[in-house]
Each structure stands twice: as C-alpha cells, then as structure tokens.
Coordinates of C-alpha atoms and ligand atoms in Angstrom, one line a residue:
X1 CA 7.4 -51.3 -157.1
X2 CA 6.9 -49.3 -160.4
X3 CA 7.3 -45.6 -159.8
X4 CA 4.6 -43.6 -161.6
X5 CA 6.0 -40.7 -163.5
X6 CA 4.5 -37.4 -162.7
X7 CA 4.2 -34.6 -165.2
X8 CA 6.9 -32.7 -163.4
X9 CA 9.2 -35.8 -163.7
X10 CA 8.7 -35.7 -167.5
X11 CA 9.4 -32.0 -167.6
X12 CA 12.6 -32.6 -165.6
X13 CA 13.7 -35.5 -167.9
X14 CA 13.0 -33.5 -171.0
X15 CA 15.0 -30.6 -169.6
X16 CA 17.9 -32.9 -168.6
X17 CA 18.0 -35.0 -171.8
X18 CA 16.2 -33.3 -174.7
X19 CA 16.1 -29.5 -174.4
X20 CA 16.7 -27.5 -171.3
X21 CA 15.8 -24.3 -173.3
X22 CA 12.4 -25.5 -174.4
X23 CA 11.5 -26.8 -171.0
X24 CA 12.5 -23.4 -169.5
X25 CA 10.6 -21.5 -172.2
X26 CA 7.3 -23.3 -171.8
X27 CA 7.5 -23.1 -168.0
X28 CA 8.2 -19.4 -168.2
X29 CA 5.4 -18.9 -170.6
X30 CA 3.0 -20.7 -168.3
X31 CA 2.3 -23.4 -171.0
X32 CA 3.6 -26.5 -169.2
X33 CA 1.5 -28.8 -171.3
X34 CA 2.7 -32.3 -172.0
X35 CA 0.5 -34.1 -174.6
X36 CA -1.1 -37.3 -173.3
X37 CA -4.4 -38.6 -174.8
X38 CA -5.2 -37.3 -178.2
X39 CA -8.3 -37.8 -180.4
X40 CA -9.8 -35.9 -183.3
X41 CA -9.4 -32.1 -182.8
X42 CA -8.5 -32.6 -179.1
X43 CA -5.4 -33.0 -177.0
X44 CA -5.3 -33.7 -173.2
X45 CA -2.5 -33.0 -170.9
X46 CA -0.8 -36.1 -169.5
X47 CA -2.2 -35.4 -166.1
X48 CA -5.6 -35.4 -167.7
X49 CA -6.6 -32.0 -166.4
X50 CA -6.4 -29.7 -169.4
X51 CA -8.1 -30.3 -172.8
X52 CA -7.1 -28.2 -175.8
X53 CA -8.6 -27.8 -179.2
X54 CA -5.6 -28.2 -181.5
X55 CA -5.4 -25.0 -183.6
X56 CA -1.7 -25.5 -184.2
X57 CA -1.9 -28.9 -185.8
X58 CA 1.9 -28.7 -186.3
X59 CA 1.2 -26.6 -189.3
X60 CA -1.0 -29.2 -190.9
X61 CA 0.3 -32.6 -189.7
X62 CA -3.1 -33.0 -187.9
X63 CA -5.3 -31.7 -190.8
X64 CA -7.3 -34.9 -190.3
X65 CA -7.2 -34.5 -186.5
X66 CA -5.5 -36.9 -184.2
X67 CA -5.6 -40.6 -184.8
X68 CA -8.3 -40.4 -187.6
X69 CA -9.8 -43.9 -187.5
X70 CA -9.4 -44.5 -191.3
X71 CA -5.7 -43.4 -191.1
X72 CA -5.0 -45.7 -188.0
X73 CA -6.7 -48.5 -189.9
X74 CA -4.5 -47.9 -193.0
X75 CA -1.3 -48.0 -191.0
X76 CA -2.5 -51.0 -189.0
X77 CA -3.3 -52.9 -192.2
X78 CA 0.0 -51.9 -193.8
X79 CA 2.0 -53.1 -190.8
X80 CA 0.7 -56.6 -191.4
X81 CA 2.7 -57.0 -194.6
X82 CA 5.0 -54.1 -195.2
X83 CA 8.1 -52.5 -193.7
X84 CA 10.4 -49.6 -194.8
X85 CA 11.1 -51.4 -198.1
X86 CA 14.3 -50.8 -200.0
X87 CA 15.0 -47.4 -201.4
X88 CA 17.2 -48.7 -204.2
X89 CA 14.7 -51.1 -205.7
X90 CA 11.5 -50.7 -207.6
X91 CA 8.6 -50.3 -205.2
X92 CA 4.9 -51.0 -205.8
X93 CA 3.8 -48.8 -202.9
X94 CA 5.8 -45.8 -204.0
X95 CA 4.6 -46.3 -207.6
X96 CA 0.9 -46.3 -206.5
X97 CA 1.3 -43.3 -204.3
X98 CA 3.2 -41.3 -207.0
X99 CA 0.6 -42.2 -209.6
X100 CA -2.2 -40.9 -207.3
X101 CA -0.2 -37.7 -206.6
X102 CA 0.3 -37.2 -210.4
X103 CA -3.5 -37.5 -210.9
X104 CA -4.2 -34.8 -208.2
X105 CA -1.4 -32.3 -209.0
X106 CA -2.3 -29.0 -210.6
X107 CA -0.8 -28.8 -214.1
X108 CA 1.2 -31.7 -215.4
X109 CA 3.6 -33.1 -212.7
X110 CA 3.8 -36.8 -213.2
X111 CA 7.0 -37.5 -211.2
X112 CA 7.5 -37.6 -207.4
X113 CA 10.5 -38.2 -205.3
X114 CA 9.6 -39.1 -201.7
X115 CA 11.4 -37.8 -198.6
X116 CA 11.0 -37.9 -194.8
X117 CA 10.8 -34.2 -193.8
X118 CA 9.7 -31.1 -195.5
X119 CA 13.2 -29.6 -195.4
X120 CA 14.6 -32.6 -197.2
X121 CA 11.9 -32.3 -199.8
X122 CA 12.7 -28.6 -200.4
X123 CA 16.4 -29.5 -200.6
X124 CA 15.6 -31.9 -203.4
X125 CA 13.3 -29.4 -205.2
X126 CA 16.3 -26.9 -205.3
X127 CA 18.6 -29.7 -206.5
X128 CA 16.2 -30.6 -209.3
X129 CA 15.8 -26.9 -210.4
X130 CA 19.6 -26.4 -210.4
X131 CA 20.3 -29.7 -212.1
X132 CA 17.7 -29.0 -214.8
X133 CA 18.6 -25.4 -215.5
X134 CA 22.3 -25.7 -215.0
X135 CA 22.0 -22.4 -213.0
X136 CA 22.7 -21.6 -209.4
X137 CA 20.6 -18.7 -208.1
X138 CA 17.6 -19.4 -205.9
X139 CA 15.3 -16.5 -205.2
X140 CA 13.0 -16.8 -202.1
X141 CA 10.9 -14.5 -199.8
X142 CA 12.4 -12.7 -196.9
X143 CA 10.8 -14.1 -193.7
X144 CA 9.8 -17.2 -195.5
X145 CA 10.4 -20.7 -194.0
X146 CA 11.2 -23.9 -195.8
X147 CA 12.8 -26.0 -193.1
X148 CA 16.1 -26.3 -191.2
X149 CA 18.1 -28.5 -193.6
X150 CA 20.9 -27.3 -195.9
X151 CA 19.4 -25.7 -199.0
X152 CA 16.0 -25.2 -197.3
X153 CA 17.7 -23.3 -194.5
X154 CA 19.6 -21.1 -197.0
X155 CA 16.3 -20.2 -198.7
X156 CA 14.6 -19.2 -195.4
X157 CA 14.9 -16.2 -193.1
X158 CA 18.4 -15.0 -192.2
X159 CA 17.8 -15.5 -188.4
X160 CA 17.8 -19.3 -188.9
X161 CA 21.1 -19.6 -190.8
X162 CA 23.1 -16.7 -189.3
X163 CA 24.1 -18.6 -186.1
X164 CA 25.3 -21.5 -188.3
X165 CA 27.8 -20.1 -190.7
X166 CA 25.7 -17.4 -192.5
X167 CA 24.3 -17.2 -195.9
X168 CA 25.2 -19.8 -198.6
X169 CA 26.3 -18.4 -202.0
X170 CA 23.6 -18.6 -204.7
X171 CA 20.6 -17.5 -202.5
X172 CA 18.8 -14.2 -202.5
X173 CA 15.7 -12.9 -200.9
X174 CA 13.1 -10.3 -201.7
X175 CA 9.8 -9.2 -200.0
X176 CA 6.9 -11.6 -200.5
X177 CA 4.0 -10.2 -202.6
X178 CA 6.2 -7.5 -204.2
X179 CA 6.4 -8.3 -207.9
X180 CA 8.6 -5.3 -208.7
X181 CA 11.2 -6.5 -206.1
X182 CA 11.1 -10.0 -207.7
X183 CA 11.7 -8.5 -211.2
X184 CA 14.9 -6.9 -210.0
X185 CA 16.1 -10.2 -208.5
X186 CA 15.3 -12.7 -211.3
X187 CA 17.9 -13.0 -214.1
X188 CA 19.3 -15.4 -216.6
X189 CA 21.2 -17.0 -213.7
X190 CA 18.0 -17.8 -211.7
X191 CA 17.5 -21.6 -211.3
X192 CA 14.3 -21.1 -209.4
X193 CA 12.0 -18.9 -207.5
X194 CA 10.8 -20.7 -204.4
X195 CA 7.8 -19.5 -202.4
X196 CA 5.3 -20.8 -199.9
X197 CA 2.0 -20.2 -201.6
X198 CA 1.0 -18.3 -198.4
X199 CA 4.0 -18.0 -196.0
X200 CA 2.9 -19.3 -192.6
X201 CA 5.9 -18.3 -190.5
X202 CA 5.6 -14.8 -192.0
X203 CA 2.1 -14.7 -190.6
X204 CA -0.1 -15.8 -193.5
X205 CA 0.1 -12.6 -195.7
X206 CA -2.5 -13.1 -198.4
X207 CA -0.8 -12.2 -201.7
X208 CA -2.2 -9.5 -204.1
X209 CA -4.6 -11.4 -206.4
X210 CA -2.3 -11.2 -209.5
X211 CA 1.0 -11.9 -207.7
X212 CA 1.5 -15.6 -208.2
X213 CA 0.4 -15.4 -211.8
X214 CA 3.0 -12.6 -212.3
X215 CA 5.6 -14.7 -210.6
X216 CA 4.8 -17.6 -213.0
X217 CA 5.1 -15.3 -216.0
X218 CA 8.4 -14.0 -214.7
X219 CA 9.8 -17.5 -214.3
X220 CA 8.6 -18.4 -217.8
X221 CA 10.2 -15.3 -219.3
X222 CA 13.6 -16.3 -217.8
X223 CA 13.2 -20.1 -218.2
X224 CA 13.5 -20.4 -214.4
X225 CA 11.6 -23.0 -212.4
X226 CA 8.8 -22.0 -210.1
X227 CA 8.9 -24.1 -206.9
X228 CA 5.8 -23.8 -204.6
X229 CA 6.1 -25.0 -201.1
X230 CA 2.7 -26.3 -200.1
X231 CA 3.9 -28.1 -197.0
X232 CA 1.4 -26.1 -194.9
X233 CA -1.1 -24.8 -197.5
X234 CA -1.6 -28.1 -199.4
X235 CA -4.0 -31.0 -198.8
X236 CA -7.2 -29.0 -198.4
X237 CA -6.1 -26.4 -195.8
X238 CA -7.4 -23.5 -198.0
X239 CA -10.6 -25.2 -199.1
X240 CA -9.0 -26.4 -202.4
X241 CA -6.7 -29.3 -202.5
X242 CA -3.7 -27.0 -203.3
X243 CA -3.7 -23.3 -202.5
X244 CA -2.2 -22.4 -205.9
X245 CA -5.5 -23.5 -207.4
X246 CA -7.0 -20.3 -206.0
X247 CA -4.7 -18.3 -208.2
X248 CA -4.9 -20.5 -211.2
X249 CA -1.1 -21.1 -211.2
X250 CA 0.7 -24.4 -211.5
X251 CA 4.4 -24.6 -210.4
X252 CA 7.1 -26.7 -212.1
X253 CA 7.9 -28.3 -208.7
X254 CA 5.6 -28.7 -205.8
X255 CA 6.7 -29.6 -202.3
X256 CA 4.2 -31.3 -199.9
X257 CA 4.6 -32.7 -196.4
X258 CA 3.2 -32.5 -192.9
X259 CA -0.4 -33.6 -193.5
X260 CA 0.6 -36.3 -196.0
X261 CA 1.7 -38.2 -192.9
X262 CA -1.9 -38.5 -191.6
X263 CA -0.2 -37.5 -188.3
X264 CA 1.1 -41.1 -187.9
X265 CA 3.8 -41.9 -190.4
X266 CA 6.3 -39.3 -191.8
X267 CA 6.0 -38.7 -195.5
X268 CA 6.9 -35.8 -197.8
X269 CA 7.0 -35.4 -201.5
X270 CA 8.7 -33.4 -204.2
X271 CA 6.5 -33.5 -207.4
X272 CA 7.6 -32.1 -210.7
X273 CA 7.1 -31.8 -214.4
X274 CA 8.1 -34.6 -216.8
X275 CA 11.0 -32.7 -218.4
X276 CA 12.6 -32.2 -215.0
X277 CA 13.0 -35.9 -214.4
X278 CA 15.8 -35.8 -217.0
X279 CA 18.0 -34.6 -214.1
X280 CA 18.1 -38.2 -213.0
X281 CA 18.7 -39.8 -216.4
X282 CA 22.4 -40.0 -216.3
X283 CA 22.6 -41.3 -212.7
X284 CA 19.2 -42.3 -211.2
X285 CA 21.0 -42.8 -207.9
X286 CA 22.3 -39.3 -207.7
X287 CA 19.7 -38.6 -205.0
X288 CA 18.5 -41.2 -202.5
X289 CA 16.9 -41.2 -199.1
X290 CA 16.9 -44.4 -197.0
X291 CA 13.5 -43.6 -195.3
X292 CA 12.0 -41.4 -198.0
X293 CA 8.7 -42.9 -199.1
X294 CA 9.0 -45.8 -196.7
X295 CA 6.6 -48.4 -198.0
X296 CA 4.7 -48.9 -194.8
X297 CA 3.7 -45.2 -194.9
X298 CA 2.6 -45.2 -198.5
X299 CA -0.9 -46.6 -197.9
X300 CA -1.4 -44.0 -195.1
X301 CA -0.5 -41.2 -197.5
X302 CA -2.9 -42.7 -200.1
X303 CA -5.7 -42.6 -197.6
X304 CA -4.9 -39.0 -196.7
X305 CA -5.1 -38.0 -200.4
X306 CA -8.4 -39.9 -200.8
X307 CA -10.0 -38.2 -197.8
X308 CA -8.6 -34.7 -198.5
X309 CA -9.5 -34.6 -202.1
X310 CA -13.2 -35.6 -201.6
X311 CA -15.5 -32.7 -202.6
X312 CA -17.5 -33.0 -199.3
X313 CA -14.3 -32.7 -197.2
X314 CA -13.3 -29.5 -199.1
X315 CA -16.9 -28.1 -198.8
X316 CA -16.7 -28.6 -195.0
X317 CA -13.4 -26.6 -194.9
X318 CA -15.2 -23.7 -196.8
X319 CA -18.3 -23.9 -194.6
X320 CA -16.1 -23.6 -191.4
X321 CA -14.0 -20.9 -193.0
X322 CA -17.2 -18.9 -193.6
X323 CA -18.0 -19.1 -189.9
X324 CA -14.6 -17.7 -189.0
X325 CA -14.9 -14.9 -191.7
X326 CA -18.3 -13.8 -190.2
X327 CA -17.2 -14.3 -186.6
X328 CA -14.1 -12.2 -187.0
X329 CA -16.1 -9.2 -188.3
X330 CA -17.9 -9.1 -185.0
X331 CA -14.7 -9.6 -183.1
X332 CA -13.1 -6.7 -184.9
X333 CA -15.8 -4.4 -183.6
X334 CA -15.5 -5.9 -180.1
X335 CA -11.7 -5.8 -179.8
X336 CA -10.6 -2.7 -181.8
X337 CA -7.6 -2.0 -179.6
X338 CA -6.1 -5.5 -180.1
X339 CA -7.4 -7.1 -183.3
X340 CA -6.4 -5.6 -186.7
X341 CA -7.8 -8.2 -189.1
X342 CA -8.1 -11.9 -189.9
X343 CA -5.8 -13.0 -192.7
X344 CA -7.6 -15.9 -194.3
X345 CA -7.7 -18.3 -197.1
X346 CA -10.0 -21.1 -196.1
X347 CA -8.8 -22.5 -192.8
X348 CA -5.3 -21.0 -193.3
X349 CA -5.8 -18.2 -190.8
X350 CA -3.6 -15.6 -189.2
X351 CA -5.0 -13.3 -186.5
X352 CA -3.2 -9.9 -187.1
X353 CA -3.0 -7.9 -183.9
X354 CA -1.7 -4.4 -183.1
X355 CA 1.9 -5.1 -182.1
X356 CA 4.6 -7.8 -181.8
X357 CA 3.8 -8.5 -178.1
X358 CA 0.4 -9.7 -179.1
X359 CA 1.3 -13.0 -180.8
X360 CA 3.1 -14.4 -177.8
X361 CA 0.5 -13.0 -175.4
X362 CA -2.3 -14.6 -177.6
X363 CA -0.6 -18.0 -177.3
X364 CA -0.8 -17.9 -173.5
X365 CA -4.3 -16.4 -173.5
X366 CA -5.5 -19.1 -176.0
X367 CA -3.9 -21.8 -173.8
X368 CA -5.8 -20.5 -170.8
X369 CA -9.0 -20.6 -172.9
X370 CA -8.5 -24.2 -174.1
X371 CA -6.9 -23.6 -177.5
X372 CA -3.4 -24.6 -178.7
X373 CA -2.2 -21.8 -181.1
X374 CA 1.2 -20.5 -181.8
X375 CA 2.4 -17.1 -183.1
X376 CA 4.1 -16.5 -186.4
X377 CA 7.8 -16.5 -185.6
X378 CA 8.7 -14.1 -188.4
X379 CA 5.9 -11.6 -187.7
X380 CA 4.9 -11.8 -184.0
X381 CA 1.9 -9.6 -184.5
X382 CA 0.2 -12.6 -185.9
X383 CA -1.2 -15.7 -184.1
X384 CA -1.7 -18.7 -186.4
X385 CA -5.1 -20.2 -186.2
X386 CA -4.9 -23.7 -187.9
X387 CA -7.7 -25.9 -186.7
X388 CA -8.0 -29.4 -188.0
X389 CA -9.9 -29.6 -191.2
X390 CA -12.3 -32.2 -189.8
X391 CA -13.9 -29.7 -187.4
X392 CA -17.6 -29.0 -187.9
X393 CA -19.5 -25.7 -187.9
X394 CA -20.4 -26.1 -184.2
X395 CA -16.8 -26.5 -183.2
X396 CA -15.8 -23.6 -185.4
X397 CA -18.3 -21.5 -183.3
X398 CA -16.8 -22.8 -180.1
X399 CA -13.3 -21.9 -181.3
X400 CA -14.5 -18.4 -182.1
X401 CA -15.9 -18.0 -178.6
X402 CA -12.5 -19.1 -177.2
X403 CA -10.7 -16.7 -179.5
X404 CA -13.0 -13.9 -178.3
X405 CA -12.1 -14.7 -174.7
X406 CA -8.4 -14.9 -175.6
X407 CA -8.4 -11.5 -177.3
X408 CA -9.9 -10.2 -174.1
X409 CA -7.0 -11.8 -172.2
X410 CA -4.5 -10.1 -174.6
X411 CA -6.2 -6.8 -174.0
X412 CA -5.9 -7.2 -170.2
X413 CA -2.2 -8.3 -170.4
X414 CA -1.5 -5.3 -172.6
X415 CA -3.0 -3.2 -169.9
X416 CA -6.0 -2.1 -171.8
Ligands
PLP501 C1 6.2 -24.1 -195.4 C2 7.1 -25.1 -194.8 N1 8.0 -25.7 -195.6 C3 8.9 -26.6 -195.1 C4 8.9 -27.0 -193.8 C5 9.8 -28.0 -193.2 O1 9.2 -29.1 -192.9 P1 9.9 -30.2 -191.9 O2 9.8 -29.6 -190.5 O3 9.1 -31.4 -192.0 O4 11.4 -30.3 -192.3 C6 7.9 -26.4 -192.9 C7 7.9 -26.8 -191.5 O5 7.2 -26.1 -190.7 C8 7.0 -25.4 -193.4 O6 6.1 -24.8 -192.7

C-alpha cells in the first residue's frame, strides 16, 4: 500500500535532509506553507487549504506568474528537439537569444555570456571589468546584494561573507545613493562600480533623481566600468523593460536573471559593450559554464523577452502601479503608527514601516491575509511587495485590501 505523505511528513523530511534551520524558522514564524498547486499569481499549500497571492515572486522569477501558458508551451516545444547543448561549441539557440538581448539592451551592448544563477552572472561581470581595465578594485553599495557566489558575495553586505572567511581584497563599499561617498571611493584603481539599480535587499531605496547619472559620469571620468545588476529590477518590473531607462543611464555591463527563466528554466545573462569582449580574445575559453545558456532554456528566455518588452505588458505594469500609489496614500492616513511610506518604482515596491520589527511581523500578517511577502533582509523596516507583473487592476485592488488588513495585524502585534 502506498503511504500518502502528509504536509507534516514533508516538513519532517525537509528538516532531516535539507535544512533543519529553515524548517524550524518557518514553523516558529507560523508560516508552515509548502507550495503545492501553482497557477498565475496564485500558490496553494500542498494540503490545499491555503491560497496565497504571490507578492514575493522570488524577486522576479515569477514576473509572468506561475506556469504562464506561453512559457510552458515554449519549454514543451523546446524539449521535443533540444537538450543542454554543448557549452564549448557554437550554438544557434544562444546566438538567437544573445541577438535578441542586444536589440533590447539600453545603450550598445551587443555581447552576452549566459550563466545559470545571478551570482554566477555577477561574478562574470566583475571578471570582465577587471580583465578589461587591468584594475582590481570593485566599489559597491553597503547593504546591497548580488548573490552568494565568490565575487558577488564579496561585493555584497558584510554579514553574508563575514562567517565565511571575511572580506576579499579589492572590494570596498559605500552608502547607496550618496554620490559624495562614491567620489571618495572611486580612483584610478577602480575596475568597476557595481550597483543594483534599486537595491531590493536594502529595502528598495529609490535613488535621488540625478544619482545614477552622476555615477555614470564618475565612472567615465575614471575609465571605470559601470555594472548594473538588474536581476530584480529588469524585465519590466519597474514599468520599463530596464529600470536604468528611468534615469537615462546605460551601463557598460548589465546583469539579468530571475525572470529570464520564465519561472521554469534557469537562465541568467551578463551583457556588455563590444570593447569589453576583447577580454576573451586571447583565450575564448577563459570563462565557461557547463549549464550556462543551456539550449533547451533559450526559447523560454526568448519568449520571456517577447512578452515582457511588449508595450501593452509594460502599460499594464504602470496601470497597476498607479493603483498601489493611490491606495497607499489612503493607507498612510489609516495606519499612521505603522506605515511610513511606499517606496515605489512601477511594481518594484517596498513598504517602509516604523521599526525593524515591522518587516518580519508584516510577513506573518500578510500570510494570515493570503499574501506571500518577505521583508528586506538588510533593512527590516521594509516589507517587499513584488506582485507578478501579469496581475490586473482588480487584483491590484484586492492585494491592497489584504495589505490594509496586514498593516492592521502589524499594529495589533506591536501592541497598538
Ligand atoms: C539583485 C540580485 N542580484 C543577484 C542575485 C543572485 O541571484 P541568484 O540567487 O540567482 O544567484 C539576486 C538574488 O536574489 C539579486 O536579488
């Protein structure tokens, strides 16, 4: 007789064989959710009892919602004829995808190297900048996040690398949004400044309007590369295909990931200017990745780009963003003891609250009100609100109602 696994069986297996810490954390937090059925903006618990609107979206992996029919179709079709491919050989699928990316990039970035994860893509961006400039120093934002791999880890917040051997030489960090601080850090030894266009893990601080242009000018003055990490902000999240378009700035190197997968096949990309490709002239095999740009995933990413760059798609993001902008004005009046403001660029949204207890409390209150939302780990006053970009205005209103109830829940937990 087949034994049916209960949800608790899964939690126990996970605790015994994957992560005892995560299992304990979620049970302690009262969020013992195990994803089962998933479709569009919704996720159901494996026991079928709880339905959540996914406002986490893994930071953008589910920009197109879960199992978008055109994405599933693209992967199904590609599985009929393709597989991983060979990362040493010339590849038609990678060439097609890179050509499409080149057409969509801001500025002139005709080259792409494909990777599997965002951290790996950031590592490569740093290697390209160092190889091209012949310099070592990488300047990044304190509290920023670029992944947990080698060079990406070193460019991120200290708390992620301190337990694993400490800082690497050649990395320095300054406050995000502070051009004066950046001016004191950048020198003739700077290979690159790397920034998330809007740092998600730092709680979506929206930069002063001139900041990114000033960063660009500073990099130009020192012949340093500007790397923009658009792993979360790219692919329509902010209402433009790339967030840097809002600031009229084009980087030398752009990193994208998460949503490029369509939520079904891992794919990340490091795109860069033509001159920078010279790094690979002497030895084109100096950087390779067995699964980077796996051929079977390329048609999926192409479909993601086609959907996300459509004017109607981006207009819908802006229409829903306007609903949140209006709605939060009323919520601010209603919850003055909890809510400070909405940080927002399109559907890249951070709910800034009064203290660092609020982010974690909001995650729990949101869960109790049918929303999946996580707090910003490097600024726990902020809850991230990242709905799928395929929601409509009606669902945006429903999310707002649930946010309203969640803020009420936070106020009660705070004792107010
Ligand atoms: C801005 C940013 N860059 C890089 C990464 C790393 O991506 P990955 O987890 O795919 O390595 C993340 C992941 O959350 C991210 O948010």
